[in-house]
Coordinates of C-alpha atoms in Angstrom, one line a residue:
M198 CA -35.7 9.0 -1.3
L199 CA -32.6 7.3 -0.1
D200 CA -34.5 5.3 2.3
F201 CA -32.2 2.4 1.3
H202 CA -29.2 4.2 2.0
R203 CA -30.5 5.7 5.9
A204 CA -31.6 1.9 6.4
D205 CA -28.2 1.0 5.3
L206 CA -26.0 3.3 7.5
A207 CA -28.6 2.9 10.7
R208 CA -27.4 -1.0 9.9
L209 CA -23.8 -0.3 9.8
A210 CA -24.5 2.2 12.9
A211 CA -26.0 -1.0 14.9
R212 CA -22.9 -3.3 14.2
D213 CA -20.9 -0.4 15.5
R214 CA -19.3 -0.1 12.0
L215 CA -20.4 3.4 11.1
R216 CA -17.4 5.4 10.1
G217 CA -16.8 9.3 9.8
L218 CA -14.4 11.7 9.2
A219 CA -11.9 12.6 12.2
P220 CA -9.0 15.2 12.2
Q221 CA -5.8 14.5 13.1
R222 CA -5.0 14.9 16.6
G223 CA -2.2 13.8 19.3
R224 CA 0.7 11.9 18.7
D225 CA 0.8 10.2 15.6
F226 CA 0.5 6.2 15.7
A227 CA -1.9 6.3 12.9
S228 CA -0.7 7.3 9.5
N229 CA 1.5 5.8 6.8
D230 CA 4.0 8.2 7.1
Y231 CA 6.7 6.2 8.0
L232 CA 9.7 8.3 7.2
G233 CA 8.6 11.5 8.3
L234 CA 9.0 13.0 4.7
A235 CA 5.5 14.4 4.5
S236 CA 6.8 17.9 6.6
H237 CA 10.4 17.2 5.5
S238 CA 11.8 20.6 4.4
R239 CA 13.8 19.3 1.1
L240 CA 10.1 18.1 -0.1
A241 CA 8.9 21.9 0.4
A242 CA 11.8 23.4 -1.2
A243 CA 12.0 21.4 -4.1
I244 CA 8.1 22.3 -4.4
A245 CA 8.8 25.7 -3.9
N246 CA 11.3 25.4 -6.6
A247 CA 9.5 24.1 -9.2
V248 CA 6.7 27.0 -8.6
A249 CA 9.3 29.6 -9.2
E250 CA 10.7 27.8 -12.2
G251 CA 7.2 28.0 -13.8
V252 CA 6.3 24.2 -13.1
P253 CA 2.1 24.2 -13.5
I254 CA 0.2 23.2 -10.7
G255 CA -2.2 21.3 -13.0
S256 CA -1.5 19.2 -15.5
G257 CA -4.5 20.1 -17.5
G258 CA -5.4 16.7 -19.2
S259 CA -5.0 13.1 -19.1
R260 CA -1.0 12.3 -20.3
L261 CA -2.0 10.9 -23.9
L262 CA -3.7 14.5 -24.7
R263 CA -1.5 17.5 -23.4
G264 CA -1.2 16.3 -19.7
N265 CA 1.8 14.8 -20.3
H266 CA 4.9 16.8 -18.7
P267 CA 8.6 16.4 -18.2
E268 CA 8.5 16.3 -14.5
H269 CA 6.2 13.2 -14.9
E270 CA 8.8 11.8 -17.8
A271 CA 11.9 12.6 -15.5
L272 CA 10.4 10.9 -12.4
E273 CA 9.5 7.8 -14.3
A274 CA 13.4 7.3 -15.8
E275 CA 15.0 8.0 -12.2
A276 CA 12.0 5.8 -10.6
A277 CA 13.0 3.3 -12.6
T278 CA 16.4 2.9 -12.1
F279 CA 15.6 3.2 -8.5
F280 CA 13.3 0.4 -8.4
G281 CA 15.8 -1.9 -10.6
A282 CA 13.3 -2.1 -13.1
E283 CA 13.2 -1.3 -16.9
A284 CA 10.9 1.0 -17.1
S285 CA 8.0 2.9 -14.7
L286 CA 4.8 4.7 -14.9
Y287 CA 3.2 7.6 -12.5
F288 CA -0.4 7.0 -11.5
S289 CA -2.5 9.5 -9.5
S290 CA -3.2 6.9 -6.5
G291 CA -2.0 3.7 -5.5
Y292 CA -6.1 2.8 -5.7
T293 CA -6.1 3.4 -9.4
A294 CA -2.8 1.8 -10.4
N295 CA -3.5 -1.6 -8.6
A296 CA -7.3 -1.3 -9.8
T297 CA -5.7 -0.6 -13.7
L298 CA -3.2 -3.3 -13.0
L299 CA -5.2 -6.1 -12.3
A300 CA -8.0 -5.1 -14.6
T301 CA -5.5 -4.5 -18.2
L302 CA -2.7 -7.0 -17.8
P303 CA -4.2 -11.1 -17.2
Q304 CA -6.5 -11.5 -20.3
R305 CA -9.4 -13.6 -21.1
G306 CA -7.9 -17.3 -20.7
D307 CA -5.4 -16.3 -18.0
L308 CA -5.5 -16.9 -14.0
I309 CA -5.2 -14.7 -11.4
V310 CA -4.1 -16.1 -8.5
H311 CA -4.3 -13.7 -5.2
D312 CA -3.7 -13.5 -1.6
A313 CA -7.1 -14.1 0.4
L314 CA -5.4 -10.8 2.4
V315 CA -4.7 -8.3 -0.9
H316 CA -6.0 -4.6 -1.3
A317 CA -9.1 -3.7 -2.2
S318 CA -7.8 -1.4 -5.0
M319 CA -6.6 -5.2 -6.4
H320 CA -10.1 -6.6 -5.6
E321 CA -11.3 -4.0 -8.0
G322 CA -9.2 -4.7 -10.7
M323 CA -10.3 -8.5 -10.5
K324 CA -13.8 -7.6 -10.8
L325 CA -13.2 -5.7 -14.3
S326 CA -10.7 -8.5 -15.5
R327 CA -11.0 -10.8 -18.0
A328 CA -9.3 -13.2 -16.7
Q329 CA -10.7 -16.0 -13.7
S330 CA -9.5 -14.8 -10.3
V331 CA -9.5 -17.2 -7.0
A332 CA -8.0 -16.6 -3.5
A333 CA -5.1 -18.6 -2.0
A334 CA -4.5 -18.9 1.6
H335 CA -2.8 -16.0 3.1
N336 CA 1.1 -16.0 2.7
D337 CA 1.0 -20.5 1.7
P338 CA 2.7 -21.0 -1.9
A339 CA 1.7 -24.3 -1.5
A340 CA -1.9 -22.5 -1.8
F341 CA -1.1 -20.8 -4.7
E342 CA 0.5 -24.2 -6.4
D343 CA -2.5 -26.1 -6.3
A344 CA -4.5 -23.4 -7.5
I345 CA -2.4 -23.4 -10.3
R346 CA -1.8 -26.8 -11.0
A347 CA -5.6 -27.1 -10.6
W348 CA -6.7 -24.5 -13.3
R349 CA -4.1 -26.7 -15.9
T350 CA -5.4 -30.0 -14.6
Q351 CA -8.8 -28.2 -15.8
G352 CA -7.7 -27.0 -19.3
G353 CA -5.7 -24.0 -18.3
K354 CA -4.2 -22.8 -20.9
G355 CA -3.0 -19.2 -20.4
T356 CA -0.7 -17.4 -18.0
A357 CA -1.1 -17.6 -14.2
W358 CA -0.4 -14.6 -12.1
I359 CA 0.0 -14.1 -9.1
A360 CA -0.9 -11.4 -7.0
V361 CA 0.2 -10.2 -3.4
E362 CA 1.3 -7.4 -1.2
S363 CA 4.8 -7.5 -0.3
L364 CA 4.1 -5.9 3.4
Y365 CA 0.5 -6.1 4.4
S366 CA -1.6 -3.5 5.6
M367 CA -3.4 -4.9 8.3
D368 CA -1.8 -7.6 9.6
G369 CA 2.0 -6.0 9.3
D370 CA 3.5 -9.3 7.7
T371 CA 5.4 -9.8 5.1
A372 CA 4.9 -12.4 2.1
P373 CA 7.2 -15.3 1.0
L374 CA 8.4 -12.8 -2.1
A375 CA 11.6 -15.8 -2.9
D376 CA 8.8 -19.2 -2.4
L377 CA 6.2 -17.1 -4.9
M378 CA 8.7 -15.8 -7.7
A379 CA 10.3 -19.8 -7.6
L380 CA 7.0 -20.5 -7.8
A381 CA 6.8 -18.1 -10.7
E382 CA 9.2 -19.5 -12.6
R383 CA 8.3 -22.9 -12.4
H384 CA 4.9 -21.9 -13.8
D385 CA 5.7 -19.7 -16.6
A386 CA 3.6 -17.0 -14.4
M387 CA 4.0 -13.4 -14.0
L388 CA 4.4 -11.9 -10.3
I389 CA 2.3 -8.3 -8.9
V390 CA 3.5 -7.3 -5.8
D391 CA 2.0 -4.4 -4.0
E392 CA 4.7 -2.9 -2.6
A393 CA 2.8 0.0 -0.8
H394 CA 4.2 -0.3 2.5
A395 CA 7.5 -2.0 2.3
T396 CA 9.1 1.1 -0.2
G397 CA 11.1 3.5 1.5
V398 CA 10.9 0.9 4.5
F399 CA 12.5 -2.0 3.5
G400 CA 15.6 -2.7 0.7
D401 CA 19.5 -1.5 0.8
R402 CA 18.2 1.9 -0.5
G403 CA 14.0 1.5 0.5
Q404 CA 13.3 -0.1 -2.4
G405 CA 11.1 -2.5 -1.2
L406 CA 10.9 -6.1 -0.2
A407 CA 10.9 -7.4 -4.2
T408 CA 13.3 -8.6 -6.5
P409 CA 13.1 -7.2 -10.0
G410 CA 13.4 -9.2 -12.6
E411 CA 11.1 -10.1 -16.3
R412 CA 8.3 -12.0 -14.5
V413 CA 8.1 -8.9 -11.6
V414 CA 5.4 -6.0 -11.2
T415 CA 5.5 -4.2 -8.7
L416 CA 3.9 -0.9 -7.1
H417 CA 5.1 1.4 -5.2
T418 CA 2.7 4.4 -3.5
C419 CA 4.4 7.8 -3.3
G420 CA 1.8 9.2 -0.3
K421 CA 2.9 6.7 2.3
A422 CA 6.5 6.6 3.1
L423 CA 7.7 8.7 0.3
G424 CA 5.3 11.6 1.9
C425 CA 3.5 13.2 -1.7
E426 CA 1.4 11.7 -3.5
G427 CA 0.4 9.3 -6.6
A428 CA 1.6 5.6 -7.0
L429 CA 4.8 4.2 -9.5
V430 CA 4.4 1.1 -11.6
A431 CA 7.5 -0.3 -11.9
G432 CA 8.7 -3.4 -14.2
P433 CA 9.5 -4.6 -17.9
A434 CA 9.3 -1.8 -20.3
I435 CA 6.4 -3.7 -22.4
V436 CA 3.9 -3.3 -19.2
R437 CA 4.4 0.4 -18.8
D438 CA 3.5 0.4 -23.1
Y439 CA 0.6 -2.0 -22.7
L440 CA -1.1 0.1 -19.8
I441 CA -0.4 3.4 -21.9
N442 CA -2.4 1.9 -24.7
R443 CA -4.8 -0.4 -22.5
G444 CA -4.9 0.9 -19.4
R445 CA -8.3 2.6 -18.9
G446 CA -7.5 3.8 -15.2
F447 CA -4.4 5.5 -16.7
I448 CA -5.2 6.4 -20.3
F449 CA -9.0 8.4 -18.7
S450 CA -7.6 10.4 -15.8
T451 CA -5.9 13.8 -16.0
A452 CA -2.7 13.0 -14.9
P453 CA -1.2 13.7 -11.8
S454 CA 0.4 17.2 -10.6
P455 CA 4.0 18.1 -12.2
L456 CA 4.4 19.6 -8.8
M457 CA 3.8 16.2 -7.2
A458 CA 6.1 14.6 -9.8
R459 CA 9.2 16.6 -8.5
G460 CA 8.4 16.3 -4.7
V461 CA 8.9 12.6 -5.4
R462 CA 11.9 12.7 -7.4
E463 CA 12.8 14.5 -4.4
A464 CA 11.5 11.9 -2.0
L465 CA 13.5 9.2 -3.8
R466 CA 16.9 11.3 -3.4
I467 CA 16.0 11.8 -0.1
L468 CA 15.9 8.0 0.6
A469 CA 19.3 7.6 -1.1
D470 CA 20.8 10.5 0.9
E471 CA 19.4 9.9 4.3
P472 CA 19.6 5.9 5.4
E473 CA 20.1 6.9 8.6
R474 CA 16.1 7.7 8.6
R475 CA 15.2 3.9 7.7
I476 CA 17.9 2.9 10.6
A477 CA 16.0 5.0 13.1
L478 CA 12.6 4.1 12.0
H479 CA 13.8 0.1 12.7
E480 CA 15.0 1.1 15.8
R481 CA 11.7 2.3 17.2
I482 CA 10.1 -0.7 15.6
A483 CA 11.7 -2.7 17.9
L484 CA 11.6 -0.8 20.6
A485 CA 7.6 -0.9 20.2
G486 CA 7.8 -4.6 19.1
E487 CA 9.4 -5.6 22.6
R488 CA 7.0 -3.3 24.7
L489 CA 3.5 -3.4 23.0
A490 CA 3.5 -6.9 22.1
K491 CA 3.1 -7.2 26.1
Q492 CA -0.2 -5.5 25.4
G493 CA -1.3 -7.8 22.6
A494 CA 0.0 -6.3 19.5
L495 CA 1.3 -8.4 16.9
A496 CA 4.8 -7.5 16.2
N497 CA 6.6 -8.4 12.9
G498 CA 9.0 -6.1 13.2
T499 CA 7.2 -3.7 10.3
P500 CA 6.1 -0.3 11.1
I501 CA 2.6 -2.0 11.2
M502 CA 1.8 -3.7 14.7
P503 CA -2.1 -4.6 15.3
L504 CA -3.9 -4.9 18.5
I505 CA -6.7 -7.3 17.7
L506 CA -9.8 -6.6 20.2
H507 CA -12.3 -8.9 17.9
D508 CA -15.4 -6.6 19.4
N509 CA -15.8 -3.6 17.4
G510 CA -17.5 -1.3 20.0
R511 CA -14.7 -2.4 22.0
T512 CA -12.5 -1.4 19.6
M513 CA -13.7 1.6 18.9
R514 CA -14.0 2.6 22.5
A515 CA -10.3 1.8 23.4
G516 CA -9.6 4.2 20.0
E517 CA -11.5 6.5 21.5
A518 CA -9.9 6.5 24.9
L519 CA -6.4 7.0 23.5
Q520 CA -7.1 10.0 21.3
T521 CA -8.0 11.5 24.9
R522 CA -5.0 10.5 25.9
G523 CA -3.2 12.4 23.1
F524 CA -2.4 9.5 20.6
D525 CA -4.0 9.5 17.2
I526 CA -5.1 5.6 16.7
R527 CA -7.5 4.6 14.6
G528 CA -10.0 1.3 15.0
I529 CA -10.4 -0.7 12.4
R530 CA -13.3 -2.8 11.8
P531 CA -15.3 -4.9 8.9
P532 CA -15.0 -5.3 6.1
T533 CA -11.5 -3.7 6.2
V534 CA -10.7 -6.8 8.3
P535 CA -13.0 -9.7 8.8
V536 CA -15.4 -10.0 10.3
G537 CA -14.4 -10.5 14.5
A538 CA -11.1 -9.3 13.9
A539 CA -11.8 -5.8 14.8
R540 CA -8.5 -4.0 16.0
L541 CA -6.3 -0.6 17.1
R542 CA -3.7 -0.5 14.0
L543 CA -0.4 0.6 15.5
S544 CA 1.7 2.4 12.9
I545 CA 5.2 3.6 14.0
T546 CA 6.7 6.3 12.1
L547 CA 9.3 8.6 12.7
N548 CA 6.9 11.5 13.7
V549 CA 7.2 9.8 17.1
E550 CA 10.1 9.6 19.6
E551 CA 10.9 6.4 21.9
A552 CA 9.6 8.5 25.0
D553 CA 5.8 8.4 22.6
I554 CA 6.2 4.9 22.0
L555 CA 6.8 4.1 26.1
A556 CA 3.9 6.6 26.8
L557 CA 1.8 4.9 24.5
D558 CA 2.2 1.3 26.4
Q559 CA 1.5 3.0 29.8
A560 CA -1.9 4.2 28.2
L561 CA -2.8 0.7 26.5
N562 CA -2.3 -0.5 29.5
E563 CA -4.6 1.7 31.4
V564 CA -7.1 2.0 28.6
L565 CA -7.4 -2.5 27.7
A566 CA -7.4 -3.0 31.9

């Protein structure tokens, strides 16, 4: 029994691609807790107060049954205002939200043009979608426009949907959102923007990089810079209504914990109340960019700085060597990144100090030598 699975794991091991779970250890250069909110005292207090008030731990069912709690609706109202959208909808995870968006909104006869490097969750949604999908070269607006024009030339009459990330989780670069928005206007298209790694980090309040509008649907995960769990979809009110009625990933999922909804509400308030956190983060990003670029890391002015080592084995050995020196850094291999693009993903957060960045610079110099 399970002979295929054993053989498949053996093949992964032979290619230095076998994965396993490892505990947190050392200084945090691996997480997406960019603003250090996961351990913020205000979040802990908000959850404790909610428990004291009788807010339940579990929702008890899907939102369409008995699982809809006032905390969910309060969060969604506050999030819509925070992100400048007509409405928002709270999901249990970013993966589920992305997959549900792409599986539900584009219809048969529509076209999804997605950036070649979008997250696996978007690909999951496209597999379930009735719409045709096609990849466009990474961050190339002309490639997106060519795809839409070719589809129209071939008789495409539906709606074009442009699907991108605002900040790419493996390369750390940002999408040309202004150009893509102009493209959506020219072609009467819709723009879906995964803001997972930009939420909390960019924008004058930490609202992300996308500009709200009637053509824009954004996804904001709550488990990264917000320090909590779940994801918020923000956009036109009709998008919320349609997902409630047709989004299977929403309809048939147990609702997120009402306690976590309270935590996300507090996280949004912290973003508004403590802009100094974003300022401090960008100061650390600038320092890391200056120092770690000399070691070969790609610095784009974002918290994500990949150090591409190409070879799977070398990448994993380097990660292990850094961990023994007290730095929590993980190697990333295919299929998460393209073959030949294995890398150390260096993540800059407020969980490390400037001295930790300087120490990492020295450790990288030793390990890579």
